[in-house]
Each structure stands twice: as structure tokens, then as C-alpha cells.
Amino acid sequence: MSFEPIRKRAPARLGVLGVLMLVCCLGMAVVGLLALHDDAESDEDAGNKIVYGLTLNPSGFDPHIHLSNELGIPFYSVYDTLIYRHPQTMGFVPGLAETWTMADDGLAWTFSLRRDVTFHDGTRFDAAAVGANLNRIMDPEIGSQKARFLLGPYTGYEIVDEYTIRLSLSEPYAPLLDALSQVYLGIASPTALREQTKNSYQWHQVGTGPYKLVEFVPGDRIVLRRNEDYAWGPVFYAPASDQSVDTVEFRFYTDPPTRSLALEGGDVQMIGELLPTDAELLAGNTALRILRTPIAGTPQQFFINTRRAPTDEFMIRQALLYATNRTAISDAVFQGQSPVAYGPLVSVTPFYSPEVERLYPYDTGYARSLLEGLGYADTDADGILDLDGEPLALTMVFASWNQMADVAQLIQSQWRDLGIDLELIQVPDYPTLLEYANAGEYNLIGMYDFGVDASILDQFYRSDGARNWSGISDPELDGWLAEGIRQNADDARAQLYAAAQLRIMEQAVVLPIREYINLNGTSARLDGVIFSAQGWWPLLRNLQLTS
Amino acid sequence: MIAARTTNHRRRVAAGLLGLIVLLSILAPLLTGTDPRDATTGAELVSPSWQHLFGTDLLGRDVYSRTLYGGRRTLGVALLTVGVTLLPGLITGLAAGYFGGWIDRALMILMDALLAFPALLLALALVALLGSGAIQIALAVGIAGIPAYARVTRAAVLEARTRMFIEAARAAGAGPAGILWRHVLPTIAPPLLAFAGVMLSWAILNSAALMFLGYGGDLSAPDWGVMLADGRAAFRTAPWVATAPGAALSLTVLAINLLAGSLDSRPGRE
């Protein structure tokens, strides 16, 4: 009898419960979705907008202080420099300075500045503004990591008149113009420098360039907007048009495999450092373009330690160079997208000497005979050569950048075939690498640097070089490199650097692997993609967004 | 009866699968003539073929050979990890559960404090402290697993302590060591063994995760975690590089979990 009401009520109760649960679940899902929904900033009046993917979140973005190449990707367009290098000819062209002259003794350079330039904050640009920037860079308090080093023997400046400034040097310094053409010596508004502290300035940077910094959310995004008043650009800057990009938003894609996905998915319209395998894959996509941009400076390379056994032995260093199949490395790791390197400079660098390409062809037979000549033989039949019971074991240290681990493993495999045992030590960052370098605990160590001027060799190969990690000490080489920065004539410099490059290779203190290529991907709608002479920094001014 | 039979059946399949994986790893040198570290020039990212059963990776190394040899390292590290977890975890749990009182409270406060950290985070912190390398990974993951094992052991001991025969042994004048060894341990062995299996699969996954993140030390040594990381970069063009170690990992963990599950429900225990 009492079954009826129960049977009737039970489903009803379940129904109420079910509805409640359903509502709860839906509610949670909605809350979840709301939480996940990234509230994009309003895009109204943004006009032509692109998103640009950065590949690294460097320790800082202040060009006067920090040294990452990545910071120049946005900020090369926020600042103007006194001088520019033309991206095609690599020659120097006027920037904020209209003309410049070097004193006969090479100890002073006078720059006449443009009179029609205004900073983004309305401050007038003049000689005093340049002076304020130089003061800041030289101030030990701000701890400049690169800009100060670029100025070399600079000692001070003198304001000749409102639009003329003279820089003094303690000795002739040919790379000065090259230094002044880099973003690290971009001219910032003296007003902004005064108003901000050393640390806070990087989030409120003000220059004279074609783009203004409008938003900087550390670790998340940097937003630039076009400077409508810009009319003082170098010759290679295109005039503004309807298709010019009004807003550029930079976002971070530090994990390499995510970059091609972001590009294909339309999250970014431009991004650098694609994985070579991905670049190959995207090549067939008509909505995208892949650009290979060579970067001047040193190649991806390993310094060979002359201060530690057994690489203190010249013939062993030579054998290592002969034993390395660089073409195979370039083909495998970089899908052949990156040219093989033969010397301490890459081929797009001015004063590169092709002479080095004759040296050290891949020749395992010769490498083996060099080692046998030293008395190495595999006496205990373990596959590793030994001498007086001591196996031929080497240590290689490198940081985890730019597929160094893949390169190192291939070298390890190639050398093992010859009976050389190579231990690989991968470190997470530059400070750790520096610890190994300072302790001298390596036979080979991976390091490279970028720059257009050949004087980039000094830090690595002068006996007193800050990063002379091969421990080379060659008085004649020291002389050439010292003269290379004193001489201002191109032909004299070319001769000195050719001799230096050849000597460095003859001494077998570096194992060059491949020239650095930045694999950029862009949307096919983006035209006018050009990079500065330094290779890393895009000319945002020239970008055109077609429909 | 039916339940027992399916359990039996499942256990046999799981044991067979696990045995096969272990056997393949041990017999790697017999099953492949290719050196897992040997990079063949010109044979990079080759898709699976008769010559390279699982294809080759970005550097031209044979994925089949690397998967077989990788099992040795991955399983070796996992066994070491479980060793590191089990002994201290067991001793802590036994002591806490049997003696109770302030010993129990002190030990459990310590274990709870450790449990408050996500295990992988704790392992990451430890590996940052110990440096990279297979042994260091085993130590880090092993230590991170101790609190969970101690907790489970303690719970089992607490339950066993109330049994009549243990009361009887104590009444008969047996010492704590004797009681623990002769009476408590055999009683709680099945659930602990089952949980050890869970710990093993957990150890495999976590050590593979640390290997994946690049804490394995020897870069070119084959290991499933390392291979997954290698394969990730080329996953769109060469999915086979990551597929083989991924499948190997999943199958191993599945087999261990099935086996561990069936250990706890041995027929006749009820």
C-alpha cells in the first residue's frame, strides 16, 4: 500500500538532486571558463595590429644596462641611434647625427646632430640629451653590461654647441661608429631618465624612434604604438602608409616547439628562432613565409682549452678539428638551413676571411694519424685510445641554448668512432657556464657572441681578453687585434683581421660549427620584413600589413 | 570464484607484460646490433622501416635500440628509487604505528610537513640540491616518496595492532622487534606490497619527468624520459621518436598497476 507514494516520490527527489547537481556542475564549468578567459585588452582603435613572438624573456630590457639581443627586437624601433648601419650595404648612414668627423689623431669624434627631433614625451633632442645618455651609460651605479663595453676607450664628451657634441677617447678606436649604431647606445629622453629610477626606467622607456612604448607588463607583453610625428628616420626607413603597422604587441614563446604552432594558429604574425624541422614543415604553407636571417659575429663554436691536458697538445686540437663532420651536424640538427662555419667569424661579417675555409677539411684518417703520431693507441681494446695507460678523455661544457645539446651529442658520437671519449656537461644558464670557465674545468666550452664589427674577436682571443676561454696567448695575434681597433682605414683593418682569423685557426683554439641563422616565420600578409645590419632586430617601421 | 578467476587472469597478463618488458630491456644487446648512442650520418628522422623498426631520431640514432636500452636505465632508476623510498618509509611507518605516543606524533608531523609539498616539486628541489644524474634523480624521487609510504605503513600497522594474536604475543612477553618482525609485518605485507607497486609506477613516471626536464646527467644515454624530450621537438615531423618511449612507459606503468592491484586481493585472503 505504501509503495505507491514512495515510488512516486523517489524519482522526483532524484530529479531535484540531479537538477541541482547539473546546475552546480554547469556553474563550476562557467566559473572555470570565466577564470580561463583571458580578458584581452580592448582592441578598438588599434588599427593595423600584429603580435610578435619573442623567444626569450631576458633578465632585463634596458638597452643601456642589459645585453640580450632579444631586447633590441622591440626597442630598436623605440630608439634612434646617432649612426645607423645600412642593412644591405652594412655601411654607416646618418641617424640622429647628420655628419661626423674624426680628429687627425683619432682621439676625438665630433657629431653634428639633427635639429628637428623630439622625444616621445615632447622633450627636444640636442647635444645635452646625448650627454645625459653617455653619463648614464658610464655611471658605474647602473652596471651597464654591454653599452659601456661597446664604448671602449671613451673618456668623456664636450658640448660644442647646442647641436654638436665631441667624444674623446684615450686611444684611437675604430669600432666607435659600430658601437653607436647599436640599440645599446640608443638615445633616451633625458627627462624620462631623470624622472625614473635606474630600475624603473626599463618599463617606461622613451626614445625618439618610430614606435613608442605604451605598455610593458613584465613577463607578459610589451606593446608599441606608431609614432605619428616621426620624420627623422635613416634612409632605409620606409615612409608611413595606410598599411604601416600601428600597434605591435610582443609576447613570449620561450618553448621552441610552441612557436610554429603559434604562427600557424594566427596567435602571432611574426616570430623568430623557429625549430629547423618546423621551418621545413611550414615552408609549404602559403599563408606563411619563412625567412632565414644570417647573424653577423662569431659562429656557434667551442673554444678548446690550451691550459688543460690533453688539449694543451697542439696536435690533439688539430685532430679534433679534422675529426668533426660539420656538414653532418648542420644537416642533421639544422636541416641544412645553417651554413657550416670554418673560422672565428661568420661569412656575413665585414672583414671575414675566406682563407680559413681551406683549413681542417673533415678527414678522420688524418685525425687518426695525428693521434697515432703522438703515441695514442687502443692498447686495452675498450674502443678508446690511450697513451701510457691514460685514456683520451675530454670534457665539453655548454649551456642549453640553440640546440647545443644536439650538436654536442653528434660531436660525441663522431669522436667516439675515432676512439675519443667525450664527456658532456650541460649547464642551465650563463652564470653556471661562467663558473666552469673561471675554474678552467673543461677541454671544450661552447660560447658565442654577435656583432658586426670584427673587434668582437678581442674578448675571446686577446691574451687579456675577458672571455679568453681557450687560454690563447700569442703576442703577434695580440698585436694585430690591438691594431685592428686603432686603424680606421677599412683595407688596413681587413688585412689585420684576415691575418688574425688565419692565426686563430692555425693555432686550433676554436672548433667552429655553423653560422647562426635566425629562422623567422611571418604571416604572408606581412610585407617589408627587413632586419637591421646586426641581424636580430626587425625594422618595424618598414612592416606593411596587406589585406 | 569468478572474481578470483578474473583477478588471476589479470595478474597473469600483467605479470607477463611486465616480464616481457623487463626481458626485452635485459636482452637488449641480443635483440639489436645497433649502438643506442651511435648517430648515423644521413639517416636522421627516418620513418620506421625494416632497418630501423621504430625509425631514427633527429641525430640519426636508432629509436628501437634506444627504446630497448632505455628500458634498462629507466627501470633501473625506478627500482633504485623504490629502494630509497621503501626502507626508510617502512621503518618510519612501523615505528610510528607500533609505538604510538610521542614517537608517532613527532614522526607524523615530519611526514605531514613533507607531504605538504607536491612530491614532484620536492623531487625537483632535491635534484637542484644534489645535482643532475641518474643516481641523484633516484635519490630525489625516492626521498620525495617516503612520507606517503610511511603513512600507509602506519595505517596498516595500526589496524594490525588491534588483532588478537598480536595482543596474545605481547601478553606472552615477546619484545617489540620480535612482534613487528614475526607478526605485524607478515600481516600487513599484502597491502604494503601492493602499495610498493603503486610507488614503483609513480617512481617510473616521476624519474622519467625529471629525465624529460634534462636532469639526467649523461645526455646521450638512452632513457625513455630523455627520448620523450628528444622527440617532442620533432613531434610534428617525426612522431615515432616520442611514440616508442611513450608507449613503453605507458605499458610498463599499466602492467605494474594491474599487478599491484591484484596483489592486494589474493584469493583466499577474504
PDB file of C-alpha atoms in Angstrom, chain B residues 86-95 97-98 149-150 152-154 156-161 163 165-166 169 175-194 264 266 269:
ATOM      1  CA  LEU B  86      60.773   1.641   0.898  1.00  0.00           C
ATOM      2  CA  LEU B  87      63.244   1.071   3.696  1.00  0.00           C
ATOM      3  CA  PRO B  88      63.022   4.445   5.475  1.00  0.00           C
ATOM      4  CA  GLY B  89      59.292   4.646   4.740  1.00  0.00           C
ATOM      5  CA  LEU B  90      58.662   1.206   6.195  1.00  0.00           C
ATOM      6  CA  ILE B  91      60.775   1.777   9.300  1.00  0.00           C
ATOM      7  CA  THR B  92      59.164   5.152   9.966  1.00  0.00           C
ATOM      8  CA  GLY B  93      55.675   3.773   9.482  1.00  0.00           C
ATOM      9  CA  LEU B  94      56.296   0.704  11.663  1.00  0.00           C
ATOM     10  CA  ALA B  95      57.804   2.742  14.454  1.00  0.00           C
ATOM     11  CA  GLY B  97      52.242   2.817  14.147  1.00  0.00           C
ATOM     12  CA  TYR B  98      53.533   0.371  16.729  1.00  0.00           C
ATOM     13  CA  TYR B 149      54.825   5.155   2.163  1.00  0.00           C
ATOM     14  CA  ALA B 150      55.331   5.842   5.858  1.00  0.00           C
ATOM     15  CA  VAL B 152      50.333   3.848   4.516  1.00  0.00           C
ATOM     16  CA  THR B 153      52.563   1.578   6.595  1.00  0.00           C
ATOM     17  CA  ARG B 154      51.471   3.305   9.798  1.00  0.00           C
ATOM     18  CA  ALA B 156      48.288  -0.790   8.249  1.00  0.00           C
ATOM     19  CA  VAL B 157      50.202  -1.293  11.498  1.00  0.00           C
ATOM     20  CA  LEU B 158      47.504   0.488  13.487  1.00  0.00           C
ATOM     21  CA  GLU B 159      44.941  -1.901  12.105  1.00  0.00           C
ATOM     22  CA  ALA B 160      47.112  -4.967  12.670  1.00  0.00           C
ATOM     23  CA  ARG B 161      47.972  -3.961  16.229  1.00  0.00           C
ATOM     24  CA  ARG B 163      44.369  -8.110  16.194  1.00  0.00           C
ATOM     25  CA  PHE B 165      47.121 -12.739  18.035  1.00  0.00           C
ATOM     26  CA  ILE B 166      49.303  -9.686  18.433  1.00  0.00           C
ATOM     27  CA  ALA B 169      52.069 -12.364  21.506  1.00  0.00           C
ATOM     28  CA  GLY B 175      59.598  -7.943  22.505  1.00  0.00           C
ATOM     29  CA  PRO B 176      58.545  -5.192  20.108  1.00  0.00           C
ATOM     30  CA  ALA B 177      61.153  -6.182  17.491  1.00  0.00           C
ATOM     31  CA  GLY B 178      60.010  -9.784  17.522  1.00  0.00           C
ATOM     32  CA  ILE B 179      56.359  -8.848  17.326  1.00  0.00           C
ATOM     33  CA  LEU B 180      56.956  -6.446  14.468  1.00  0.00           C
ATOM     34  CA  TRP B 181      59.058  -8.894  12.540  1.00  0.00           C
ATOM     35  CA  ARG B 182      57.163 -12.133  13.165  1.00  0.00           C
ATOM     36  CA  HIS B 183      53.577 -10.990  13.479  1.00  0.00           C
ATOM     37  CA  VAL B 184      52.930  -7.459  12.247  1.00  0.00           C
ATOM     38  CA  LEU B 185      54.994  -7.473   9.093  1.00  0.00           C
ATOM     39  CA  PRO B 186      53.528 -10.678   7.621  1.00  0.00           C
ATOM     40  CA  THR B 187      50.034  -9.426   8.353  1.00  0.00           C
ATOM     41  CA  ILE B 188      50.453  -6.114   6.611  1.00  0.00           C
ATOM     42  CA  ALA B 189      52.643  -7.390   3.785  1.00  0.00           C
ATOM     43  CA  PRO B 190      49.951  -7.697   1.066  1.00  0.00           C
ATOM     44  CA  PRO B 191      48.689  -4.093   1.167  1.00  0.00           C
ATOM     45  CA  LEU B 192      52.239  -2.812   1.556  1.00  0.00           C
ATOM     46  CA  LEU B 193      53.412  -4.864  -1.380  1.00  0.00           C
ATOM     47  CA  ALA B 194      50.527  -3.565  -3.449  1.00  0.00           C
ATOM     48  CA  ASP B 264      46.143  -6.886  -2.614  1.00  0.00           C
ATOM     49  CA  ARG B 266      44.738 -12.515  -3.444  1.00  0.00           C
ATOM     50  CA  ARG B 269      42.600 -13.631   1.841  1.00  0.00           C
TER      51      ARG B 269
END
